[in-house]
Short mmCIF file of C-alpha atoms and ligand atoms in Angstrom, two decimals:
data_model
loop_
_atom_site.label_atom_id
_atom_site.label_comp_id
_atom_site.label_asym_id
_atom_site.label_seq_id
_atom_site.Cartn_x
_atom_site.Cartn_y
_atom_site.Cartn_z
CA UNK A 299 -1.50 32.60 -10.04
CA UNK A 300 1.06 30.80 -11.94
CA UNK A 301 3.12 27.95 -11.08
CA UNK A 302 6.25 25.99 -12.46
CA UNK A 303 6.14 22.00 -11.49
CA UNK A 304 9.28 19.50 -11.72
CA UNK A 305 9.10 16.20 -10.25
CA UNK A 306 11.70 14.11 -10.87
CA UNK A 307 11.11 11.38 -7.92
CA UNK A 308 11.62 8.67 -10.49
CA UNK A 309 11.87 7.32 -13.64
CA UNK A 310 9.72 10.29 -15.28
CA UNK A 311 11.10 14.04 -16.15
CA UNK A 312 8.83 16.43 -16.01
CA UNK A 313 7.97 20.13 -16.42
CA UNK A 314 4.17 21.75 -15.84
CA UNK A 315 3.05 25.15 -15.72
CA UNK A 316 -0.55 25.29 -14.02
CA UNK A 317 -3.00 28.17 -13.05
CA UNK A 318 -5.09 29.19 -9.80
CA UNK A 319 -8.11 28.33 -12.14
CA UNK A 320 -6.73 24.74 -12.17
CA UNK A 321 -6.21 25.10 -15.75
CA UNK A 322 -2.90 23.51 -17.17
CA UNK A 323 -1.37 25.80 -19.44
CA UNK A 324 0.61 22.54 -20.45
CA UNK A 325 2.59 19.85 -18.86
CA UNK A 326 5.31 17.54 -20.13
CA UNK A 327 6.18 14.18 -19.57
CA UNK A 328 9.63 12.58 -20.33
CA UNK A 329 9.62 9.23 -20.28
CA UNK A 330 13.15 6.99 -18.80
CA UNK A 331 11.04 3.71 -19.78
CA UNK A 332 13.57 3.34 -22.79
CA UNK A 333 17.06 3.53 -20.17
CA UNK A 334 16.20 0.93 -17.93
CA UNK A 335 14.11 -1.44 -20.52
CA UNK A 336 16.64 -3.37 -20.70
CA UNK A 337 17.53 -3.52 -16.95
CA UNK A 338 13.77 -5.15 -16.64
CA UNK A 339 13.37 -1.96 -13.84
CA UNK A 340 13.88 0.97 -12.66
CA UNK A 341 17.91 1.77 -11.81
CA UNK A 342 18.18 4.63 -9.78
CA UNK A 343 22.01 6.14 -11.06
CA UNK A 344 20.81 5.60 -14.74
CA UNK A 345 18.33 7.26 -13.51
CA UNK A 346 19.54 10.01 -12.10
CA UNK A 347 21.58 10.54 -15.03
CA UNK A 348 18.75 11.15 -17.34
CA UNK A 349 16.82 13.75 -15.38
CA UNK A 350 19.57 15.37 -14.97
CA UNK A 351 20.03 15.54 -19.30
CA UNK A 352 16.30 15.69 -19.61
CA UNK A 353 14.95 18.33 -17.27
CA UNK A 354 15.94 21.64 -17.98
CA UNK A 355 15.06 20.80 -21.53
CA UNK A 356 11.50 20.33 -20.36
CA UNK A 357 10.98 23.44 -18.11
CA UNK A 358 11.76 25.55 -21.41
CA UNK A 359 9.51 23.53 -22.93
CA UNK A 360 6.72 23.52 -20.62
CA UNK A 361 6.77 27.33 -20.52
CA UNK A 362 6.87 27.23 -24.59
CA UNK A 363 3.96 25.05 -24.65
CA UNK A 364 2.25 27.42 -22.13
CA UNK A 365 3.63 30.80 -23.71
CA UNK A 366 4.77 31.96 -21.15
CA UNK A 367 8.03 33.26 -19.36
CA UNK A 368 9.81 33.31 -16.31
CA UNK A 369 8.17 37.28 -15.20
CA UNK A 370 4.77 35.25 -15.61
CA UNK A 371 4.99 32.81 -12.80
CA UNK A 372 3.88 33.15 -9.22
CA UNK A 373 5.90 30.67 -7.64
CA UNK A 374 7.69 27.58 -8.13
CA UNK A 375 6.94 23.95 -6.79
CA UNK A 376 9.66 21.14 -6.84
CA UNK A 377 9.32 17.49 -5.60
CA UNK A 378 11.27 17.25 -3.07
CA UNK A 379 11.07 13.78 -2.24
CA UNK A 380 10.36 11.03 -1.39
CA UNK A 381 11.69 8.89 -4.29
CA UNK A 382 15.06 7.80 -5.57
CA UNK A 383 17.03 10.84 -3.93
CA UNK A 384 19.88 11.66 -7.28
CA UNK A 385 16.62 12.35 -8.99
CA UNK A 386 14.84 14.26 -6.28
CA UNK A 387 17.89 16.57 -5.42
CA UNK A 388 18.18 17.14 -9.53
CA UNK A 389 14.54 18.40 -9.43
CA UNK A 390 15.15 20.20 -6.27
CA UNK A 391 18.28 21.98 -7.16
CA UNK A 392 16.57 23.29 -10.15
CA UNK A 393 13.80 24.40 -8.55
CA UNK A 394 15.46 26.12 -5.80
CA UNK A 395 18.39 28.00 -8.50
CA UNK A 396 15.17 29.15 -11.01
CA UNK A 397 13.10 30.64 -7.67
CA UNK A 398 16.26 32.34 -6.10
CA UNK A 399 17.70 33.82 -9.65
CA UNK A 400 13.62 35.14 -9.93
CA UNK A 401 13.08 35.76 -6.51
CA UNK A 402 10.07 34.16 -6.55
CA UNK A 403 9.00 31.09 -3.80
CA UNK A 404 9.86 27.50 -3.83
CA UNK A 405 7.03 25.13 -2.80
CA UNK A 406 9.46 21.67 -1.25
CA UNK A 407 6.53 19.24 -2.61
CA UNK A 408 5.44 15.54 -1.50
CA UNK A 409 5.10 13.67 -4.37
CA UNK A 410 2.65 11.90 -2.61
CA UNK A 411 0.82 15.07 -1.53
CA UNK A 412 0.76 15.79 -5.55
CA UNK A 413 -0.74 12.63 -6.12
CA UNK A 414 -3.56 13.18 -2.95
CA UNK A 415 -4.55 16.69 -3.96
CA UNK A 416 -4.69 15.98 -7.63
CA UNK A 417 -8.54 15.40 -8.32
CA UNK A 418 -8.67 18.51 -7.07
CA UNK A 419 -6.95 19.50 -10.23
CA UNK A 420 -9.30 17.72 -12.54
CA UNK A 421 -12.38 17.74 -10.17
CA UNK A 422 -14.60 20.24 -7.96
CA UNK A 423 -13.57 18.11 -5.08
CA UNK A 424 -13.87 19.50 -1.67
CA UNK A 425 -12.21 18.07 1.83
CA UNK A 426 -12.97 15.81 3.29
CA UNK A 427 -12.31 13.00 0.92
CA UNK A 428 -11.06 9.13 1.27
CA UNK A 429 -7.54 8.91 -0.85
CA UNK A 430 -6.79 5.36 -2.66
CA UNK A 431 -3.33 6.19 -3.23
CA UNK A 432 -1.63 3.00 -5.38
CA UNK A 433 1.45 3.85 -7.20
CA UNK A 434 5.01 1.55 -8.06
CA UNK A 435 5.85 2.93 -4.83
CA UNK A 436 3.11 3.71 -2.41
CA UNK A 437 -0.52 1.72 -1.30
CA UNK A 438 -1.82 3.50 0.81
CA UNK A 439 -5.39 4.80 1.66
CA UNK A 440 -5.35 8.25 3.41
CA UNK A 441 -7.95 11.11 5.11
CA UNK A 442 -7.33 14.06 3.27
CA UNK A 443 -8.83 16.18 5.53
CA UNK A 444 -6.78 18.92 3.96
CA UNK A 445 -4.19 21.03 2.56
CA UNK A 446 -1.19 18.80 4.51
CA UNK A 447 -3.93 16.99 7.11
CA UNK A 448 -3.65 13.51 5.98
CA UNK A 449 -4.56 10.85 8.03
CA UNK A 450 -3.18 7.57 7.03
CA UNK A 451 -5.79 4.41 7.42
CA UNK A 452 -4.19 2.02 5.48
CA UNK A 453 -0.65 0.87 3.98
CA UNK A 454 1.16 -2.30 3.04
CA UNK A 455 2.58 -4.58 4.94
CA UNK A 456 5.36 -6.09 2.22
CA UNK A 457 4.55 -4.72 -1.68
CA UNK A 458 2.80 -1.63 -2.60
CA UNK A 459 0.30 -2.39 -5.27
CA UNK A 460 2.24 -0.84 -8.23
CA UNK A 461 5.21 -3.34 -7.78
CA UNK A 462 2.55 -6.01 -7.28
CA UNK A 463 2.16 -5.77 -10.83
CA UNK A 464 5.93 -5.29 -11.71
CA UNK A 465 7.04 -7.80 -10.58
CA UNK A 466 4.69 -10.45 -11.94
CA UNK A 467 4.34 -9.18 -15.27
CA UNK A 468 8.36 -10.24 -14.93
CA UNK A 469 7.41 -13.14 -14.12
CA UNK A 470 4.90 -13.95 -16.58
CA UNK A 471 7.90 -12.00 -19.13
CA UNK A 472 5.55 -9.95 -20.02
CA UNK A 473 7.70 -7.17 -19.83
CA UNK A 474 8.55 -3.71 -18.08
CA UNK A 475 6.80 -1.48 -16.75
CA UNK A 476 3.98 -4.47 -15.72
CA UNK A 477 0.69 -2.92 -14.91
CA UNK A 478 -0.08 -1.33 -18.56
CA UNK A 479 1.69 -4.50 -19.86
CA UNK A 480 -0.01 -7.06 -17.60
CA UNK A 481 -4.33 -5.12 -18.28
CA UNK A 482 -3.37 -5.13 -21.68
CA UNK A 483 -3.09 -9.09 -21.95
CA UNK A 484 -5.37 -9.31 -19.55
CA UNK A 485 -8.55 -8.15 -22.21
CA UNK A 486 -7.95 -11.51 -23.67
CA UNK A 487 -7.84 -13.78 -20.56
CA UNK A 488 -9.97 -15.71 -17.91
CA UNK A 489 -10.36 -13.92 -14.62
CA UNK A 490 -11.58 -17.47 -13.37
CA UNK A 491 -9.17 -19.74 -14.73
CA UNK A 492 -6.49 -19.45 -11.42
CA UNK A 493 -7.16 -19.40 -8.31
CA UNK A 494 -5.75 -16.76 -7.11
CA UNK A 495 -5.41 -15.52 -3.52
CA UNK A 496 -6.74 -12.51 -2.50
CA UNK A 497 -4.68 -11.46 0.05
CA UNK A 498 -6.67 -9.95 3.08
CA UNK A 499 -10.13 -9.81 2.35
CA UNK A 500 -12.63 -10.13 4.96
CA UNK A 501 -9.65 -8.87 7.31
CA UNK A 502 -10.81 -5.95 9.04
CA UNK A 503 -8.57 -2.75 8.90
CA UNK A 504 -7.71 -1.24 5.84
CA UNK A 505 -3.88 -2.80 4.76
CA UNK A 506 -2.48 -4.11 2.28
CA UNK A 507 -1.18 -7.62 1.56
CA UNK A 508 0.69 -8.15 -1.78
CA UNK A 509 3.86 -10.69 -2.10
CA UNK A 510 2.00 -14.14 -0.95
CA UNK A 511 -0.08 -13.35 -4.42
CA UNK A 512 3.12 -12.21 -6.46
CA UNK A 513 4.21 -15.67 -5.36
CA UNK A 514 1.42 -17.60 -6.28
CA UNK A 515 0.83 -15.93 -9.41
CA UNK A 516 5.13 -16.75 -9.83
CA UNK A 517 4.81 -21.04 -8.77
CA UNK A 518 1.63 -21.27 -11.49
CA UNK A 519 3.93 -19.72 -14.13
CA UNK A 520 6.21 -21.87 -12.94
CA UNK A 521 3.91 -25.11 -13.15
CA UNK A 522 3.55 -25.16 -16.71
CA UNK A 523 6.66 -25.68 -17.07
CA UNK A 524 7.85 -24.09 -20.36
CA UNK A 525 7.24 -20.69 -21.47
CA UNK A 526 3.34 -19.73 -21.03
CA UNK A 527 1.24 -19.70 -24.26
CA UNK A 528 -0.61 -16.15 -25.54
CA UNK A 529 -3.53 -17.87 -23.95
CA UNK A 530 -2.02 -18.95 -20.84
CA UNK A 531 -0.08 -15.57 -20.06
CA UNK A 532 -3.29 -14.01 -20.68
CA UNK A 533 -5.22 -15.74 -18.14
CA UNK A 534 -2.76 -15.26 -15.48
CA UNK A 535 -2.38 -11.32 -16.29
CA UNK A 536 -6.81 -11.53 -15.55
CA UNK A 537 -6.29 -13.22 -12.97
CA UNK A 538 -3.67 -11.62 -11.23
CA UNK A 539 -5.69 -8.20 -12.32
CA UNK A 540 -8.52 -9.31 -10.69
CA UNK A 541 -7.19 -10.34 -7.41
CA UNK A 542 -5.29 -6.94 -6.75
CA UNK A 543 -8.48 -5.01 -8.06
CA UNK A 544 -10.80 -7.72 -5.73
CA UNK A 545 -8.55 -7.08 -2.69
CA UNK A 546 -8.36 -2.75 -3.25
CA UNK A 547 -12.17 -3.01 -3.14
CA UNK A 548 -12.17 -4.76 -0.29
CA UNK A 549 -9.77 -2.75 2.17
CA UNK A 550 -11.50 0.25 0.10
CA UNK A 551 -14.87 -0.98 1.54
CA UNK A 552 -13.61 -0.91 5.27
CA UNK A 553 -12.33 2.21 5.17
CA UNK A 554 -15.22 3.75 3.23
CA UNK A 555 -17.09 2.50 6.46
CA UNK A 556 -14.74 4.37 9.76
CA UNK A 557 -15.12 7.21 7.14
CA UNK A 558 -18.34 7.45 7.12
CA UNK A 559 -18.55 6.78 10.95
CA UNK A 560 -16.17 10.06 11.28
CA UNK A 561 -17.48 12.35 8.39
CA UNK A 562 -20.42 11.47 7.90
CA UNK A 563 -22.28 9.95 4.38
CA UNK A 564 -21.74 10.80 0.85
CA UNK A 565 -18.29 11.86 0.82
CA UNK A 566 -16.08 11.10 -2.38
CA UNK A 567 -13.75 7.77 -2.55
CA UNK A 568 -10.59 8.67 -5.11
CA UNK A 569 -8.09 7.04 -6.97
CA UNK A 570 -4.97 8.15 -7.88
CA UNK A 571 -0.60 6.97 -8.82
CA UNK A 572 0.13 4.84 -11.61
CA UNK A 573 -2.16 2.22 -11.28
CA UNK A 574 -4.93 4.24 -11.02
CA UNK A 575 -4.91 4.40 -14.70
CA UNK A 576 -6.16 -0.09 -14.90
CA UNK A 577 -9.35 0.17 -16.08
CA UNK A 578 -10.52 -3.19 -14.09
CA UNK A 579 -10.21 -0.86 -10.78
CA UNK A 580 -11.66 1.92 -12.07
CA UNK A 581 -14.46 -0.21 -12.17
CA UNK A 582 -14.71 -2.08 -8.88
CA UNK A 583 -13.81 0.97 -8.05
CA UNK A 584 -16.88 2.44 -8.91
CA UNK A 585 -19.14 0.08 -8.22
CA UNK A 586 -18.71 -0.21 -4.91
CA UNK A 587 -18.46 3.82 -4.33
CA UNK A 588 -22.20 2.98 -6.13
CA UNK A 589 -22.79 0.48 -3.60
CA UNK A 590 -21.43 2.46 -1.02
CA UNK A 591 -23.07 5.74 -2.20
CA UNK A 592 -20.05 7.99 -1.81
CA UNK A 593 -19.32 9.46 -5.11
CA UNK A 594 -16.14 8.38 -7.38
CA UNK A 595 -13.27 10.64 -9.24
CA UNK A 596 -10.25 9.21 -10.49
CA UNK A 597 -8.20 11.78 -11.97
CA UNK A 598 -7.82 11.29 -16.13
CA UNK A 599 -5.03 9.11 -17.00
CA UNK A 600 -2.34 11.46 -17.70
CA UNK A 601 -2.64 12.24 -14.09
CA UNK A 602 -2.37 9.87 -12.12
CA UNK A 603 0.82 8.65 -13.63
CA UNK A 604 3.84 11.09 -12.96
CA UNK A 605 3.96 14.38 -13.65
CA UNK A 606 4.81 17.88 -13.03
CA UNK A 607 0.97 19.45 -13.03
CA UNK A 608 -0.35 17.56 -9.93
CA UNK A 609 3.15 19.30 -8.25
CA UNK A 610 2.13 22.16 -9.86
CA UNK A 611 -1.10 21.54 -8.15
CA UNK A 612 -0.14 21.42 -4.90
CA UNK A 613 2.52 24.28 -5.11
CA UNK A 614 -0.60 26.25 -5.37
CA UNK A 615 -2.46 24.85 -2.61
CA UNK A 616 -0.18 25.47 0.37
CA UNK A 617 1.01 28.78 -1.35
CA UNK A 618 -2.93 30.00 -1.04
CA UNK A 619 -2.36 28.85 2.49
CA UNK A 620 1.07 31.58 2.52
CA UNK A 621 3.37 28.59 2.73
CA UNK A 622 6.69 28.90 1.12
CA UNK A 623 9.77 26.78 1.93
CA UNK A 624 13.53 27.91 2.50
CA UNK A 625 15.87 26.90 -0.01
CA UNK A 626 17.69 25.32 3.23
CA UNK A 627 14.35 23.00 2.59
CA UNK A 628 16.50 19.21 2.09
CA UNK A 629 15.23 16.75 -0.11
CA UNK A 630 14.39 13.34 1.63
CA UNK A 631 14.54 10.12 0.47
CA UNK A 632 11.56 8.87 2.36
CA UNK A 633 8.80 11.36 3.42
CA UNK A 634 5.08 10.38 5.12
CA UNK A 635 2.15 11.75 3.79
CA UNK A 636 1.15 11.57 7.85
CA UNK A 637 4.15 11.04 9.85
CA UNK A 638 1.79 10.31 12.67
CA UNK A 639 0.83 6.80 11.62
CA UNK A 640 1.93 3.94 13.49
CA UNK A 641 4.52 1.41 11.91
CA UNK A 642 2.58 -0.64 9.38
CA UNK A 643 1.34 -3.91 11.54
CA UNK A 644 4.42 -5.95 9.95
CA UNK A 645 8.34 -6.12 9.53
CA UNK A 646 9.80 -5.21 6.84
CA UNK A 647 6.59 -2.95 5.51
CA UNK A 648 7.55 0.23 3.70
CA UNK A 649 7.17 3.88 4.62
O1 KG4 B 234 2.51 6.45 -9.89
P1 KG4 B 234 3.27 6.48 -10.97
O2 KG4 B 234 3.57 6.95 -11.99
O3 KG4 B 234 5.19 6.44 -10.28
C1 KG4 B 234 4.83 6.19 -8.88
O4 KG4 B 234 5.33 6.95 -7.94
O5 KG4 B 234 5.50 4.70 -8.18
O6 KG4 B 234 3.01 4.77 -10.33
C2 KG4 B 234 3.93 3.11 -11.24
C3 KG4 B 234 3.91 1.96 -11.27
C4 KG4 B 234 4.23 0.70 -12.04
O7 KG4 B 234 4.15 0.53 -10.71
C5 KG4 B 234 3.09 1.02 -13.44
O8 KG4 B 234 2.78 -0.45 -13.48
C6 KG4 B 234 1.56 1.14 -12.53
O9 KG4 B 234 1.81 1.95 -12.04
N1 KG4 B 234 0.89 1.44 -13.90
C7 KG4 B 234 0.03 0.55 -14.31
C8 KG4 B 234 -0.67 0.88 -14.24
N2 KG4 B 234 -0.01 1.87 -15.30
C9 KG4 B 234 0.55 2.16 -14.33
N3 KG4 B 234 -0.80 -1.05 -13.24
C10 KG4 B 234 -1.86 -0.98 -13.80
N4 KG4 B 234 -2.77 -0.50 -14.68
C11 KG4 B 234 -2.10 -0.12 -15.37
N5 KG4 B 234 -2.87 0.60 -16.27
ZN1 ZN B 235 4.15 8.84 -8.34
#
């Protein structure tokens, strides 16, 4: 089975060809970083226009690099939400048009499902597993019971983890995107230098919160009273990163115990999404998994940040179950993986 995947939900334009034997035949990603950098964040209108300009060329390149043509494909999968709606419209519309023109099945893929199933593309991971999904827009713990069967154990009551990295980096003058900038700066820093709060640690359940930590970083930076030196930046970055990692690990530990109660011992913990690229987080989660006696999988970096290979793969997984979507399926800015989940515990929470 050969799938073309299309991803346009945020600021990465991407196309990929993946086969049913888990081989990524091609995966091309055009980052729009330079388009958005002057604004210090992703601007939705700028993103939509850039997707429109870049996408057709990327699809062509993905096929060329895979040395395949449209006639070789078995399905077209495109992210149809959640995300910035302009971009989602661009990608899903091209996907539908190609499917219609070539008489191929169209799979409208939930971007979060792409992240959720990505470990099954990189590794041999059977259902069920516990997923920590940490990206710029999402921060959730989910029991992944099968394709399309996700049960939420916890979510953020304010910011997503990646959003916290991005905001803290902006405050520290480290630029955009914040995650990689903080990780780089933290290498030379002392994580114990600033006693920042470690949100939610010790509380029952698996919900997250990062806005208090973000404010604490801002106060610590303001307290310096001038532009921070490189060392001060590094210490704050390291302290912040340590707080986020330990908070994520604490919430994940509670989720692992609940998961073990429900499914028995010895399953797999998986981390996915852009923040899963963070080396310190991978270390802390790896240690946690070892302590709890579960296997730990973190997909390679290129599969953690937004890409189209995971979208093609989600299309393959769904197609194998006989699924297909109509061309009238509507792009969705919000599309929770677990529609049954109660809203996050406090007001102002995100889907
Ligand atoms: O999954 P992703 O590429 O896009 C979304 O779906 O949101 O995640 C992007 C997020 C950004 O907030 C970025 O700062 C964060 O992932 N990120 C990182 C790292 N690399 C990317 N956060 C921490 N450490 C990293 N190395
Ligand atoms: Zn993503």
